[in-house]
PDB file of C-alpha atoms in Angstrom:
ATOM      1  CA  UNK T  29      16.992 -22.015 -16.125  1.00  0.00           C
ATOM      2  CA  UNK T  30      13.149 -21.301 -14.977  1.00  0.00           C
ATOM      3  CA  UNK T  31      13.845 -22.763 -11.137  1.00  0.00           C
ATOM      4  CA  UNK T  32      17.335 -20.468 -11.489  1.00  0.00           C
ATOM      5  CA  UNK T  33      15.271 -17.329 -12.521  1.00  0.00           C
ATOM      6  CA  UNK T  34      12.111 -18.346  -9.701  1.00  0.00           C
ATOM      7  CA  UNK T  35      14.797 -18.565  -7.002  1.00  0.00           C
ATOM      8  CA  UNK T  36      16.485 -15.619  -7.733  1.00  0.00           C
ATOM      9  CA  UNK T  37      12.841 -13.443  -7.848  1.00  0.00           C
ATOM     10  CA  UNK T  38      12.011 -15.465  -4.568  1.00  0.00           C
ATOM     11  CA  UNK T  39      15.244 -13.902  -2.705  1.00  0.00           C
ATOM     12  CA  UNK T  40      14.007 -10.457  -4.505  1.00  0.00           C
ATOM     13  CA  UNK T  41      10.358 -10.872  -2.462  1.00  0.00           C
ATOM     14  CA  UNK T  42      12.742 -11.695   0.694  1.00  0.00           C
ATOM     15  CA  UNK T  43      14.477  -8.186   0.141  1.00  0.00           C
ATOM     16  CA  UNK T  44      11.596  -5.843  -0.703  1.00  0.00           C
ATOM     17  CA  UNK T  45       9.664  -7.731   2.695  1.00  0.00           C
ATOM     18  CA  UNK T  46      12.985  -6.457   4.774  1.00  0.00           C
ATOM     19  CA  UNK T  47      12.946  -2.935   3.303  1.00  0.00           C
ATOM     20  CA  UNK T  48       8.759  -2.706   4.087  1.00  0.00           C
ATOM     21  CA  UNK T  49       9.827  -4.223   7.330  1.00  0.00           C
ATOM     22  CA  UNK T  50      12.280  -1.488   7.709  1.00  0.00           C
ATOM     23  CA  UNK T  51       9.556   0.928   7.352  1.00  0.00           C
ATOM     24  CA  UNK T  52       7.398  -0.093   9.291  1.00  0.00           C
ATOM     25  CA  UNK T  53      10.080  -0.087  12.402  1.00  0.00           C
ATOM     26  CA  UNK T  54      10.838   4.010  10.747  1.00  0.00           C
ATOM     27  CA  UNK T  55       7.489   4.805  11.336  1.00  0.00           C
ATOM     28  CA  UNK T  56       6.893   2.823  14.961  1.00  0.00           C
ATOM     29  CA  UNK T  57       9.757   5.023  15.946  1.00  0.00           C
ATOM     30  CA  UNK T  58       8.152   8.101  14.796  1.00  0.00           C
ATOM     31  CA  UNK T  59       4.797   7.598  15.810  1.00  0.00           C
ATOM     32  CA  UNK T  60       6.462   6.867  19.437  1.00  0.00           C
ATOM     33  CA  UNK T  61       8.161  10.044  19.093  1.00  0.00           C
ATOM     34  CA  UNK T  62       5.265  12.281  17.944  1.00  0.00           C
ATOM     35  CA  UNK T  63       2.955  10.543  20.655  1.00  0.00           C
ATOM     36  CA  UNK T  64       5.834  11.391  23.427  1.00  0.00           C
ATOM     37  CA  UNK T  65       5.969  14.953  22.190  1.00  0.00           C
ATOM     38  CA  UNK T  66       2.508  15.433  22.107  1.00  0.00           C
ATOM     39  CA  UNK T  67       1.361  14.198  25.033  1.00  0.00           C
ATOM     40  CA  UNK T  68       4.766  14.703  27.287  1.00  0.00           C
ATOM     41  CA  UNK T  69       6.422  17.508  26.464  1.00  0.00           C
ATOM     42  CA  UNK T  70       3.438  19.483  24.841  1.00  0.00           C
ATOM     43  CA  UNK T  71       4.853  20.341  21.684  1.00  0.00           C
ATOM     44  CA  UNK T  72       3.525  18.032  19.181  1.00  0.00           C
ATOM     45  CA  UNK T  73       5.074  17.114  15.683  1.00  0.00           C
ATOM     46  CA  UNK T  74       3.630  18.838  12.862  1.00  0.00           C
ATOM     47  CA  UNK T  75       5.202  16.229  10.234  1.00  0.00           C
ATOM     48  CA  UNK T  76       4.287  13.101  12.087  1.00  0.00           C
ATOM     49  CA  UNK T  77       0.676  12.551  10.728  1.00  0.00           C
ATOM     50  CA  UNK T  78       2.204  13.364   7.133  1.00  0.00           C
ATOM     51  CA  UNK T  79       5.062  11.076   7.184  1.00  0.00           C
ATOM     52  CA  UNK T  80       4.149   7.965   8.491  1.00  0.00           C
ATOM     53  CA  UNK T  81       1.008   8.119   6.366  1.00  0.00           C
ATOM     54  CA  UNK T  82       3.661   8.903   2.775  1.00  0.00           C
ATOM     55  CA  UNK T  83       5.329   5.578   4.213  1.00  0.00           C
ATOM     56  CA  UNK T  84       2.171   3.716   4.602  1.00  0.00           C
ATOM     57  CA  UNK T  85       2.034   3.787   0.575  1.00  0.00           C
ATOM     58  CA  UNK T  86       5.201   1.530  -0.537  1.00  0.00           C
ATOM     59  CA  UNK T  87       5.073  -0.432   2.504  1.00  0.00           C
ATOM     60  CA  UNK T  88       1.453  -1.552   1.364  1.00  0.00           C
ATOM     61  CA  UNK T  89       2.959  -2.623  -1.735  1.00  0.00           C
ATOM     62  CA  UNK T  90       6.505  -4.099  -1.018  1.00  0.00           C
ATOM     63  CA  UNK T  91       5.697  -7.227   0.514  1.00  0.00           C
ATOM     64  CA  UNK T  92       2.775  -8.119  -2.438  1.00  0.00           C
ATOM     65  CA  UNK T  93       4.801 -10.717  -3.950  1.00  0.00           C
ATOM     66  CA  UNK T  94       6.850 -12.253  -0.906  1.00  0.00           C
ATOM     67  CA  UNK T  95       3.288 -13.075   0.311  1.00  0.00           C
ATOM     68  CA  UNK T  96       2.561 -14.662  -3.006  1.00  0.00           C
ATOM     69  CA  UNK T  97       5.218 -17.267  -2.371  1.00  0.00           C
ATOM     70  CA  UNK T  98       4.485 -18.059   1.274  1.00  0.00           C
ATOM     71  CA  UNK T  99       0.641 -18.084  -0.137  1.00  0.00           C
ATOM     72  CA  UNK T 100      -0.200 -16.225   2.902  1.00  0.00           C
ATOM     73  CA  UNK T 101      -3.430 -14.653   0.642  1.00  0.00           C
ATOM     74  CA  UNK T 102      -6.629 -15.473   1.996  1.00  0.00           C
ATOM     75  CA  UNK T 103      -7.766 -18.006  -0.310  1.00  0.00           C
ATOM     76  CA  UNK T 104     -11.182 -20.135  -0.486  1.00  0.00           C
ATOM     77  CA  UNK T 105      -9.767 -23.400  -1.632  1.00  0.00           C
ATOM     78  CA  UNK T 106     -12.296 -25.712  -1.463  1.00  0.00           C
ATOM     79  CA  UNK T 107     -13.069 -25.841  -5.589  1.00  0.00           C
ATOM     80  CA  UNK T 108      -9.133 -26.319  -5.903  1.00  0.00           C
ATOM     81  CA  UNK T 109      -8.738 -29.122  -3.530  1.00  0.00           C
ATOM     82  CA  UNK T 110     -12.095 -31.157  -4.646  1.00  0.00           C
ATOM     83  CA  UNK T 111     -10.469 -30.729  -8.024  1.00  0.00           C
ATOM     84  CA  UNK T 112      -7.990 -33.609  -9.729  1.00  0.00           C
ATOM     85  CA  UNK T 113      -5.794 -33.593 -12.654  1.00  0.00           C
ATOM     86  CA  UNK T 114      -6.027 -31.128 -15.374  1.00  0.00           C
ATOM     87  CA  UNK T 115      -9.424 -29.327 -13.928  1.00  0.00           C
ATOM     88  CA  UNK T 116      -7.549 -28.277 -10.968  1.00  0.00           C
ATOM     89  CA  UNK T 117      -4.569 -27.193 -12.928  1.00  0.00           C
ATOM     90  CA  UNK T 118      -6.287 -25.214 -15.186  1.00  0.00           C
ATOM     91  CA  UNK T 119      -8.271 -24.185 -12.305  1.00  0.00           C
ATOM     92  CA  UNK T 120      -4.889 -22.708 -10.937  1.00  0.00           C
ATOM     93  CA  UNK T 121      -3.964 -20.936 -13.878  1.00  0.00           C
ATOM     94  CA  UNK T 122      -6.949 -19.507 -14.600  1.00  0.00           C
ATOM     95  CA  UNK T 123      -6.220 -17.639 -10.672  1.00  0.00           C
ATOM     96  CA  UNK T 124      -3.260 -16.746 -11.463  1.00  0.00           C
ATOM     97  CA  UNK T 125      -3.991 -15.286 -14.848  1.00  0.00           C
ATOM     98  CA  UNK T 126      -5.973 -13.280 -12.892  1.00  0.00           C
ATOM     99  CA  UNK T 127      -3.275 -12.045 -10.470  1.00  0.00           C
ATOM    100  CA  UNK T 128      -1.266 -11.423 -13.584  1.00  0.00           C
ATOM    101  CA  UNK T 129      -3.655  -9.283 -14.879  1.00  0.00           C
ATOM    102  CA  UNK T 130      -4.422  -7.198 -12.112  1.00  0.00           C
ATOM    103  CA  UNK T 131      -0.425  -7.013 -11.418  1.00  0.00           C
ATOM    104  CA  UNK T 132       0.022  -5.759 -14.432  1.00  0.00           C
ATOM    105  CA  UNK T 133      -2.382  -2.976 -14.409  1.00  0.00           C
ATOM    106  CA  UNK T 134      -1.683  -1.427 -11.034  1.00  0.00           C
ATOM    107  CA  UNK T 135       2.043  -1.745 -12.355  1.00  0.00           C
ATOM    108  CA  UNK T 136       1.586  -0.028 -15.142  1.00  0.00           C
ATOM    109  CA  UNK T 137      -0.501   2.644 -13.267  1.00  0.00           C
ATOM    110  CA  UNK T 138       2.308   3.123 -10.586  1.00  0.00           C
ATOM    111  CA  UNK T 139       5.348   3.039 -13.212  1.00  0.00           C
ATOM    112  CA  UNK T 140       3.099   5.790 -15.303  1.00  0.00           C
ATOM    113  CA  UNK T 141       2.532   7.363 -12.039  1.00  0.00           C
ATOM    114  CA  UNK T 142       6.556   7.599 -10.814  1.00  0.00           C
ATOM    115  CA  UNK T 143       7.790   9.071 -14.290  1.00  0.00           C
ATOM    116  CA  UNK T 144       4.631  11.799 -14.104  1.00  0.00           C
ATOM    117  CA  UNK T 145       5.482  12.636 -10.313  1.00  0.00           C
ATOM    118  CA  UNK T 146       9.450  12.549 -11.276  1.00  0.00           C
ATOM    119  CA  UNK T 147       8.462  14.696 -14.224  1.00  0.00           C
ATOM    120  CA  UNK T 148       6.351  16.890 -12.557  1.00  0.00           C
ATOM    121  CA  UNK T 149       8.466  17.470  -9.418  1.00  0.00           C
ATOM    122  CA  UNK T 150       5.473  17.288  -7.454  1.00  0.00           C
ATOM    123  CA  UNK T 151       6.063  16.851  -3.380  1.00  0.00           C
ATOM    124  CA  UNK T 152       3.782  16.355  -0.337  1.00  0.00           C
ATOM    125  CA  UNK T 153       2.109  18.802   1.095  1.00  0.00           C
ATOM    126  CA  UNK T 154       3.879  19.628   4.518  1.00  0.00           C
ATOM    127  CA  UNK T 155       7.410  17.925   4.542  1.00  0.00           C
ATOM    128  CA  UNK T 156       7.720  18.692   0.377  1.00  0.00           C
ATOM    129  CA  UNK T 157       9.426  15.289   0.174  1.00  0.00           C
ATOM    130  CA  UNK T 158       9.490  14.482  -3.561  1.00  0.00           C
ATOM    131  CA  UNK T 159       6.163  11.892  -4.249  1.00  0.00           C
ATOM    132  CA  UNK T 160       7.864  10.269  -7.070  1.00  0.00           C
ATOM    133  CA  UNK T 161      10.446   8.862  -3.832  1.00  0.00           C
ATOM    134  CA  UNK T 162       6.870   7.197  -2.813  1.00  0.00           C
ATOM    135  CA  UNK T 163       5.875   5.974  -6.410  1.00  0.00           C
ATOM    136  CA  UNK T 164       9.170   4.841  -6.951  1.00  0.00           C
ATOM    137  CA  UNK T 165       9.514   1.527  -5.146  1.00  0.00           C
ATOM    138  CA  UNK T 166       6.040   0.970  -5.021  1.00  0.00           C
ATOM    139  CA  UNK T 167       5.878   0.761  -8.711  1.00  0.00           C
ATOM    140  CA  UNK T 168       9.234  -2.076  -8.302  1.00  0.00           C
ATOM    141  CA  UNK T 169       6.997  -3.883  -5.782  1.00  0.00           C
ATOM    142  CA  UNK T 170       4.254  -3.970  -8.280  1.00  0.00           C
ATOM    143  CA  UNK T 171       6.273  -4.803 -11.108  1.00  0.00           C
ATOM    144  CA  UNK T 172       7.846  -7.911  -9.145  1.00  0.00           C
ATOM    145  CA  UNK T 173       4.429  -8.882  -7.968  1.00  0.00           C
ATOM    146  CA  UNK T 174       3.608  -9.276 -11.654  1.00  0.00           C
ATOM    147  CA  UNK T 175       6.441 -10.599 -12.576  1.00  0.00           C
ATOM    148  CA  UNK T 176       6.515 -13.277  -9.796  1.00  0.00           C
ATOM    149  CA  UNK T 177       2.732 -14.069 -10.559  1.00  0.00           C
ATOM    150  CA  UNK T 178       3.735 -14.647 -14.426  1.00  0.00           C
ATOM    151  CA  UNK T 179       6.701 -17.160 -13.375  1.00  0.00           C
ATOM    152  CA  UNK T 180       3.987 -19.289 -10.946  1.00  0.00           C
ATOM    153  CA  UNK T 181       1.922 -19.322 -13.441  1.00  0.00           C
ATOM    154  CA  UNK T 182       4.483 -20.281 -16.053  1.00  0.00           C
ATOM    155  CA  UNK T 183       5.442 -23.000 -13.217  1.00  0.00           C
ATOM    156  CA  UNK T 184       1.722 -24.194 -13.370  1.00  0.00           C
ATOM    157  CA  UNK T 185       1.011 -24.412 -17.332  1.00  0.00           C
ATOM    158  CA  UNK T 186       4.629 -26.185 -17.206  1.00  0.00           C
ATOM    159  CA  UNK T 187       3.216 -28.814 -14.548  1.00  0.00           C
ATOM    160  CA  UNK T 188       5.885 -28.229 -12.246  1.00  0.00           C
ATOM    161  CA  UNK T 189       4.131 -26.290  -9.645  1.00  0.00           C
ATOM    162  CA  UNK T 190       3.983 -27.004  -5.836  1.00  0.00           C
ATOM    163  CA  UNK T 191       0.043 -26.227  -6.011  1.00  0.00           C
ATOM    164  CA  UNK T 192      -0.195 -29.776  -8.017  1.00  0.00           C
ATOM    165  CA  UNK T 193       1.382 -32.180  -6.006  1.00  0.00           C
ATOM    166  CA  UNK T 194      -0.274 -34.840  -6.580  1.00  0.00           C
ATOM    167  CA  UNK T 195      -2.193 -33.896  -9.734  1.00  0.00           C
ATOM    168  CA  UNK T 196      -0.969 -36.935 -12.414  1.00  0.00           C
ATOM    169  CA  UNK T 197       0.373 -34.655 -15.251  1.00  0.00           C
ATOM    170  CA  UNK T 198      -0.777 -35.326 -19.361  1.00  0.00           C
ATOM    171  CA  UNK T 199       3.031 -36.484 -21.513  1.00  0.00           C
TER     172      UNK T 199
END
């Protein structure tokens, strides 16, 4: 059931990595756009600045977790790896406790953050795009950063993570 649930939040990263992906080829386009009107035609964009910079915010967020899986964080592991058995596993856990932790916080501070923007119908300054559109799936990225983070280490106090092949495991 656990492996079932990690592989079905892995293909979740995969998505929200696509849709910050997405993004980031919106805004390329735009910036393109705003530098050819600018400098080519003269009449520059007055929205282009503001824009890309509201999509900078999820896309900062949505591919948190999806780099948690291909652990493509810059890590120091040179206390992991001279580590064996249950040091290094604890080790591990005690890491991602911490990213846990942290995940859980800026979650909660986005979620709290999206309702208060929804509630408050507050928009951006120039375009007056609504900012809870902004909080909103930054706040799912966070909350499936967190929630990927909890299953790894689930995966690790289990035994069965990849991080501890090798490590001989207590019956």
């Amino acid at each position: 059931m656990l492996n079932r649930v990690i592989r079905l939040t892995e293909r979740l990263t995969r998505w929200f990595a696509v849709v910050g992906g997405a993004i980031i080829l919106v805004q390329m386009v735009w910036i393109s756009y705003g530098v050819y009107m600018r400098y080519f035609l003269g009449r520059p964009d007055g929205v282009v600045t503001e824009a890309t910079a509201l999509l900078l915010f999820p896309v900062a967020f949505l591919g948190l977790a999806y780099a948690l899986k291909e652990n493509a964080y810059p890590t120091v592991t040179y206390a992991v790896d001279a580590l064996k058995g249950n040091a290094k596993r604890w080790l591990l856990a005690f890491n991602f406790s911490v990213m846990v932790g942290v995940g859980i916080f800026f979650a909660y501070a986005a979620v709290d953050a999206a309702f208060k923007s929804y509630v408050s119908g507050s928009a951006s300054e120039i375009l007056l795009w609504p900012r809870y559109m902004f909080w909103i799936p930054s706040a799912l990225a966070l909350v499936l950063f967190a929630w990927y983070a909890f299953l790894r280490l689930l995966l690790i106090v289990l035994g069965q993570a990849p991080e501890l092949s090798g490590v001989r495991q207590e019956p």
